[in-house]
Coordinates of C-alpha atoms in Angstrom, one line a residue:
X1 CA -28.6 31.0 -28.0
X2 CA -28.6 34.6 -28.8
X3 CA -31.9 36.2 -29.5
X4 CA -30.6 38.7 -32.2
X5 CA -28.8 37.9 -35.6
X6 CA -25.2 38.1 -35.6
X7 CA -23.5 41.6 -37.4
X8 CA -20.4 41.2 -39.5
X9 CA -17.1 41.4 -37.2
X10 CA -13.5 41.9 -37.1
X11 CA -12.3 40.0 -34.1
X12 CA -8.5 40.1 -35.4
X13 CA -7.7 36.6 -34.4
X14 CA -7.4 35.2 -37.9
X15 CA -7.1 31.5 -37.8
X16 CA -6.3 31.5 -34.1
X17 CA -7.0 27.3 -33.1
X18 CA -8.4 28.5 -29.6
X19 CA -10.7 31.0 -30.9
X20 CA -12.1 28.6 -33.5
X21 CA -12.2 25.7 -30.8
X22 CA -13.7 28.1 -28.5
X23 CA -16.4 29.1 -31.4
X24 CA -17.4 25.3 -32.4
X25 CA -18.2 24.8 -28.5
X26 CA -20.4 27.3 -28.5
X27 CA -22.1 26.3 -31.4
X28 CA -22.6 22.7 -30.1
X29 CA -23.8 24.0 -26.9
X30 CA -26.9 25.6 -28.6
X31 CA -27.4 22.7 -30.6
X32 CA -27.6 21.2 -27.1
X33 CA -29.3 23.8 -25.6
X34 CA -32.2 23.5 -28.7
X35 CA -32.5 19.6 -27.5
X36 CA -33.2 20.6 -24.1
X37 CA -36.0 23.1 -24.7
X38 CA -37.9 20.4 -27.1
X39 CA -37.6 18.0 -24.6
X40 CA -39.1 20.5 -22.0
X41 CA -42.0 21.6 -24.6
X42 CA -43.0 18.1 -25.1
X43 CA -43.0 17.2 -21.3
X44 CA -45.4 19.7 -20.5
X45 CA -47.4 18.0 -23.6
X46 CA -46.7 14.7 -22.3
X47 CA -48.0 16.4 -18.2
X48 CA -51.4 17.7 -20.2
X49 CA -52.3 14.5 -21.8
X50 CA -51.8 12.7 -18.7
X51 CA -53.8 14.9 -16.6
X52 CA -56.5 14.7 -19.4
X53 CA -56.9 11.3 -19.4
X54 CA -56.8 10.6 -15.6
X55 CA -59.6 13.4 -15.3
X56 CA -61.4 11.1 -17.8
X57 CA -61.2 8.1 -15.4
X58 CA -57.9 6.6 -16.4
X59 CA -59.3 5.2 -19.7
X60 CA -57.1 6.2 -22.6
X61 CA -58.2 6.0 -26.0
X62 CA -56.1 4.1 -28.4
X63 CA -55.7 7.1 -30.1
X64 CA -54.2 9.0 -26.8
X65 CA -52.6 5.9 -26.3
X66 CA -50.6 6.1 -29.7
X67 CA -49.7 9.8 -29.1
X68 CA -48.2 9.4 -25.9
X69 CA -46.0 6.6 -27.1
X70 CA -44.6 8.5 -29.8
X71 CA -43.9 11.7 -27.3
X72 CA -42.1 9.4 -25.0
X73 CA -40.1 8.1 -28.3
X74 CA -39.2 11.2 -29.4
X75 CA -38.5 12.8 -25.7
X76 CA -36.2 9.9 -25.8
X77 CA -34.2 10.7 -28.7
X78 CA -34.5 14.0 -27.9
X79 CA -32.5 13.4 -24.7
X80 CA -29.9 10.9 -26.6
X81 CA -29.4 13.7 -29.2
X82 CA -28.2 15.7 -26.2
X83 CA -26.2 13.1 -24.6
X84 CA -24.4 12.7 -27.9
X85 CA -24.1 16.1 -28.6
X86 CA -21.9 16.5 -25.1
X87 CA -20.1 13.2 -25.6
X88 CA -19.2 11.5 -28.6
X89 CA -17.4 12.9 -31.7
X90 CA -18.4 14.8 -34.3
X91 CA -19.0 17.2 -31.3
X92 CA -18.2 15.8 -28.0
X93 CA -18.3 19.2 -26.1
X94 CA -16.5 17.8 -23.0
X95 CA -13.2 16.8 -24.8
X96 CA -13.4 19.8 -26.7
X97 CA -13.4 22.1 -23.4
X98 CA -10.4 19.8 -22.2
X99 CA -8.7 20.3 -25.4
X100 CA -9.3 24.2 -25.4
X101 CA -8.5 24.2 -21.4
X102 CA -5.2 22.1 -22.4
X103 CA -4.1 25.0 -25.2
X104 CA -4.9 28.0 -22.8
X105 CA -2.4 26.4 -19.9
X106 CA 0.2 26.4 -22.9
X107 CA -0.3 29.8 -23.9
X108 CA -0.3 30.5 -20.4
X109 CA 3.1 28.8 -19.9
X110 CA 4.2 30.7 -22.9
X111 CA 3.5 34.2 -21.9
X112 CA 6.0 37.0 -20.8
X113 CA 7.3 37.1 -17.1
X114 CA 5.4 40.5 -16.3
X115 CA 2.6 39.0 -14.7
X116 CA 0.5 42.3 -14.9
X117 CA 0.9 43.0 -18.2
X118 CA 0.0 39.3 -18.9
X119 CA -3.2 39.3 -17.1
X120 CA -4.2 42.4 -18.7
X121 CA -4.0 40.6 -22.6
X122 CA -5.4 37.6 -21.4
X123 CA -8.5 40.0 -19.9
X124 CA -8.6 41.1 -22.9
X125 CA -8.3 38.4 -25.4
X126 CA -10.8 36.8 -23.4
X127 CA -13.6 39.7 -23.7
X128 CA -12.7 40.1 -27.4
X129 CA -13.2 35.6 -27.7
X130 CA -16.9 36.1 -26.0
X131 CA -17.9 39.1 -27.9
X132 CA -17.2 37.4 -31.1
X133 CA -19.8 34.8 -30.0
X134 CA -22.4 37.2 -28.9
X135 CA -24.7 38.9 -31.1
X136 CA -24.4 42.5 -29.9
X137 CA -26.6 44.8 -32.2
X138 CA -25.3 47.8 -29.5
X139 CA -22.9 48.9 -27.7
X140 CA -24.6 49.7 -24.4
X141 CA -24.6 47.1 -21.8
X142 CA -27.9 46.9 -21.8
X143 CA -28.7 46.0 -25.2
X144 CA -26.6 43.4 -25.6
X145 CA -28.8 40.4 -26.4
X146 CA -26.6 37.4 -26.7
X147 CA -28.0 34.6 -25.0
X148 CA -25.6 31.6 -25.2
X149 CA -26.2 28.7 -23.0
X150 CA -24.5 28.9 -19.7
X151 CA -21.5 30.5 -21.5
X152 CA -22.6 34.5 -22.3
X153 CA -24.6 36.7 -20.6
X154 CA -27.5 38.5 -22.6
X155 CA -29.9 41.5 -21.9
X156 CA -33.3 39.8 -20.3
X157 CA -35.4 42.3 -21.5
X158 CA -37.4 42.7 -24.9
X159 CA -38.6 46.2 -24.6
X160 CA -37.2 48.8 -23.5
X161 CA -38.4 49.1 -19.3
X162 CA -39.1 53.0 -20.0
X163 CA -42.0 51.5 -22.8
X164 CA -43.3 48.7 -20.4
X165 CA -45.4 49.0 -17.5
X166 CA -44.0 46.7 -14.6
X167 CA -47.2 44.7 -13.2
X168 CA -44.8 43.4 -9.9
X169 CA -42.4 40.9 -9.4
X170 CA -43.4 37.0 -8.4
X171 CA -40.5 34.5 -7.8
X172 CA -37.9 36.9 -8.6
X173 CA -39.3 37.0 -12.0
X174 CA -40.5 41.1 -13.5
X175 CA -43.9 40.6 -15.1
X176 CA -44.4 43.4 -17.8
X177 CA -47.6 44.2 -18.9
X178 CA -47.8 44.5 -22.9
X179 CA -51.3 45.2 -24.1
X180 CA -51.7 44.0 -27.9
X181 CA -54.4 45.1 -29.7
X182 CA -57.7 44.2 -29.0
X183 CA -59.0 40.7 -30.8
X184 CA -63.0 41.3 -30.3
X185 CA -64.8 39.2 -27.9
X186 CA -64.7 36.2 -30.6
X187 CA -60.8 36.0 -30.0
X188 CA -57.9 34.9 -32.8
X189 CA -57.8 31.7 -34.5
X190 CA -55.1 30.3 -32.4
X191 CA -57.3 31.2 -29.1
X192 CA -60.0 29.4 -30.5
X193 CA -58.5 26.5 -31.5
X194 CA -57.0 25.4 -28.8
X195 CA -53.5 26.2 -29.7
X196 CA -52.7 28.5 -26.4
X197 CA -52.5 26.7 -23.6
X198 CA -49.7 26.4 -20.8
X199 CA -46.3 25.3 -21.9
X200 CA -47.3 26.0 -25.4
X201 CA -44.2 27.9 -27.6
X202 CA -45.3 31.1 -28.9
X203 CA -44.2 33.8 -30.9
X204 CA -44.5 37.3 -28.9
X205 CA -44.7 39.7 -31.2
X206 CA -42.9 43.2 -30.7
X207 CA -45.3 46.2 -30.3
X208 CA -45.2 47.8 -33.5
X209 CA -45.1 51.3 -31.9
X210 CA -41.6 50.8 -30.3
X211 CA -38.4 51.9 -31.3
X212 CA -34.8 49.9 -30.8
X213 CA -36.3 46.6 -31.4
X214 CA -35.3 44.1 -33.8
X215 CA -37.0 41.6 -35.7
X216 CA -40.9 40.9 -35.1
X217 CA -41.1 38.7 -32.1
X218 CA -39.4 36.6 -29.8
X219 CA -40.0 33.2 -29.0
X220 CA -41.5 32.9 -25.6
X221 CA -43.6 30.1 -23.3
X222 CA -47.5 30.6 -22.1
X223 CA -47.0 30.3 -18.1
X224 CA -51.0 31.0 -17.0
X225 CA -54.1 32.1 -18.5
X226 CA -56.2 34.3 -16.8
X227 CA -59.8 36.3 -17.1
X228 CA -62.0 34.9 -20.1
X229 CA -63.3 36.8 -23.2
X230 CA -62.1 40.4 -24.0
X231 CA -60.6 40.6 -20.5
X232 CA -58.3 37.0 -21.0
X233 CA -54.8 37.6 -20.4
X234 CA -51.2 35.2 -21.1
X235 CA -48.5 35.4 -19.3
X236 CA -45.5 34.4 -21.4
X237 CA -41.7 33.9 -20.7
X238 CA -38.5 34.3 -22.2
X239 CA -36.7 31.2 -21.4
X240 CA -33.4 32.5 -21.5
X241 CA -32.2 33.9 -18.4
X242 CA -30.9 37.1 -18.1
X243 CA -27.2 38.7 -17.6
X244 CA -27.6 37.8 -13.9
X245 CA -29.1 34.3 -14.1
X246 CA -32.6 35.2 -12.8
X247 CA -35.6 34.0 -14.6
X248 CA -36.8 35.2 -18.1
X249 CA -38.7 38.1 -17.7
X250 CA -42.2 37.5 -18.3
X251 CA -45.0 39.2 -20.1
X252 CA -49.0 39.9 -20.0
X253 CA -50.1 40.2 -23.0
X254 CA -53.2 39.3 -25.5
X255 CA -53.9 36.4 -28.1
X256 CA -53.4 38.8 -30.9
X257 CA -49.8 39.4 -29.9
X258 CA -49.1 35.6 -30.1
X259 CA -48.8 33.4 -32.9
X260 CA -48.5 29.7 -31.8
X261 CA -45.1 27.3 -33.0
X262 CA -46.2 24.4 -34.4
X263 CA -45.9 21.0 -31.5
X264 CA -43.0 18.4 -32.6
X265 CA -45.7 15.9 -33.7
X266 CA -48.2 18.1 -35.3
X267 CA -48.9 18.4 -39.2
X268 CA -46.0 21.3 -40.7
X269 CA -47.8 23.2 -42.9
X270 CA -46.2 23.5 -46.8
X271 CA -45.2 26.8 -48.5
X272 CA -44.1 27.7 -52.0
X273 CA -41.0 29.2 -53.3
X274 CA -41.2 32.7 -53.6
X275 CA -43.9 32.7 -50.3
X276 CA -43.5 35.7 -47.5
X277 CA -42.9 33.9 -43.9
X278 CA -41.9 34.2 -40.4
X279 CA -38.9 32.7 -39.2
X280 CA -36.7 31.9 -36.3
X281 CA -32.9 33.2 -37.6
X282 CA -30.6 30.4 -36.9
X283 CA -28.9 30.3 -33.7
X284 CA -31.1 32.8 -31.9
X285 CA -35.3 33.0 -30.6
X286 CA -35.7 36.1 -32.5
X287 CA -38.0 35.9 -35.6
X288 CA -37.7 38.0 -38.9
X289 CA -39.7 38.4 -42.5
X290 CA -38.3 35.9 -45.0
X291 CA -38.5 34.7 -47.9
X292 CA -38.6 31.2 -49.3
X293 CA -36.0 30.0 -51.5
X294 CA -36.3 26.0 -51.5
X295 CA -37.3 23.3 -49.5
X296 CA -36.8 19.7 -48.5
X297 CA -37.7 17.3 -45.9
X298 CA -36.8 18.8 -42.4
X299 CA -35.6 22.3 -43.7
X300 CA -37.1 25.4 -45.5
X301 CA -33.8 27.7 -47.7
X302 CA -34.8 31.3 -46.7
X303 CA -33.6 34.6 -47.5
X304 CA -33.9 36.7 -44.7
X305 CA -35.3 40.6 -44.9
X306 CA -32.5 42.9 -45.2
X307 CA -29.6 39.8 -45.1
X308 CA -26.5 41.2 -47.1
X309 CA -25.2 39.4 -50.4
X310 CA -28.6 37.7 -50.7
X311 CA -27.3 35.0 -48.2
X312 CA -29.5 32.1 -47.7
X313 CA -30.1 29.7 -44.8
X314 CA -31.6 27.0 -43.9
X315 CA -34.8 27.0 -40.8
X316 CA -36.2 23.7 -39.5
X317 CA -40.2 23.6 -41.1
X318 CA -41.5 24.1 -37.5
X319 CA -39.9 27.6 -36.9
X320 CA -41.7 28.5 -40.5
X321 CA -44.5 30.3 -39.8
X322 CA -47.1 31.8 -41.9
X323 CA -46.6 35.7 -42.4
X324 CA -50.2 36.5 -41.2
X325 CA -49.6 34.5 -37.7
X326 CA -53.5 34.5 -37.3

């Protein structure tokens, strides 16, 4: 999944079947990949209601009973979504990579007898194939921010390292400390309610005073809480990996740079047309300014802030968030 919005691009491969094999793939994989993170969100909801109840003597309430029936139901849909989503047709991922293996070997088998020069356009062709499913607002390495499961490399890093001060390194894993601003000694809404804990999906938003970032927040996971009061503290993840595989990067930061994603089973809350939101683009964890358009039962119609030709598209209800975030 990349974490910025795609830009308008001219790959020059037309209709070219491998290219637009190669492109559905990667789409299914992130419909894949977006299984796997709900089912990870709602085990570490599933871990905190157990440890809750066996702290309470083992003694469920019907109530807490009920919930964690319909987590397990929906963790295993979840996971049978995924399943599908690798193996049986409209998608089946693992006959498609055959297929698209299968069509390189021929193209392979037709190519000219200089192997040099052959190696070269088959380099090349396959750096132009991945760059036309990254999202690469940049040229510099380093800004690249495509993150596409297992398939494309993307930058790890939010903010700029020059902007960030680097509390250490734990695990392999660079902390960066990102002071919001402060939230008094009564704390946000979200902080009070309940709403951050660990394993809870957040929006981090971007520091308003930095330059060369897009959108206004990522979509990150609480890791630890620390201190209590003025002084508390979050430590949140990417989840994406970075170009080299290691660990999101994770950040300190305060409850008034975090605006809480809604849990799979909690109560989505209804906006009207014409109403100024916050919103996960489609196929990435960056979040933007929209505006909505329509609605119906799973989906909100936004148009995105600055989109071109007044394009809309649709965002599941839970990656809708209300503009004020507090």
């Amino acid at each position: 999944m990349s974490r910025n919005r795609p830009r308008p691009r001219d790959n020059g491969f037309g209709n070219n079947e491998e290219l637009e094999l190669w492109t559905k793939i990667c789409q299914d994989i992130r419909k894949s990949k977006e299984k796997f993170d709900q089912q990870n969100s709602l085990s570490a909801q599933i871990k905190a209601l157990v440890d809750k109840i066996a702290h309470d003597g083992n003694q469920p309430t019907m109530a807490e009973h009920d919930q964690l029936d319909s987590w397990l139901r929906l963790s295993q849909k979840l996971s049978e979504d995924e399943r599908s989503i690798m193996q049986d047709e409209p998608c089946d991922v693992i006959k498609n990579l055959e297929l698209l293996t299968a069509l390189r070997k021929a193209s392979e088998a037709e190519a000219p007898p200089n192997r040099s020069a052959s190696f070269n356009k088959s380099r090349k062709k396959r750096n132009e194939v991945e760059g036309s499913v990254t999202d690469s607002p940049s040229a510099s390495g380093a800004d690249k921010t495509a993150r596409s499961k297992g398939t494309v490399p993307r930058s790890g890093s939010v903010s700029s390292s020059t902007q960030a001060r680097e509390g250490g390194r734990q695990d392999n894993i660079m902390v960066k400390i990102e002071e919001g601003p402060s939230e008094g000694t009564k704390g946000t809404v979200a902080e009070r309610s309940g709403l951050l804990v660990v394993g809870a999906e957040v929006v981090f938003k971007h520091n308003k005073n930095k330059q060369g970032v897009e959108g206004e927040g990522i979509q990150c996971i609480i890791k630890a809480v620390s201190g209590d009061g003025p002084k508390k503290r979050y430590d949140v993840q990417d989840p994406e990996p970075n170009e080299n595989g290691e660990q999101g990067a994770v950040y300190k930061t305060t409850a008034a740079s975090l605006i809480p994603i809604p849990q799979l089973s909690a109560h989505l809350s209804t906006y009207p047309v014409g109403k100024q939101v916050l919103a996960r683009y489609p196929d990435t964890t960056t979040f933007y300014r929209a505006e909505v358009m329509g609605a119906r039962k799973d989906v909100y119609r936004l148009k995105f802030e600055g989109e071109e030709d007044d394009k809309e598209m649709e965002v599941d209800r839970r990656f809708v968030l209300d503009i004020l975030g507090k």
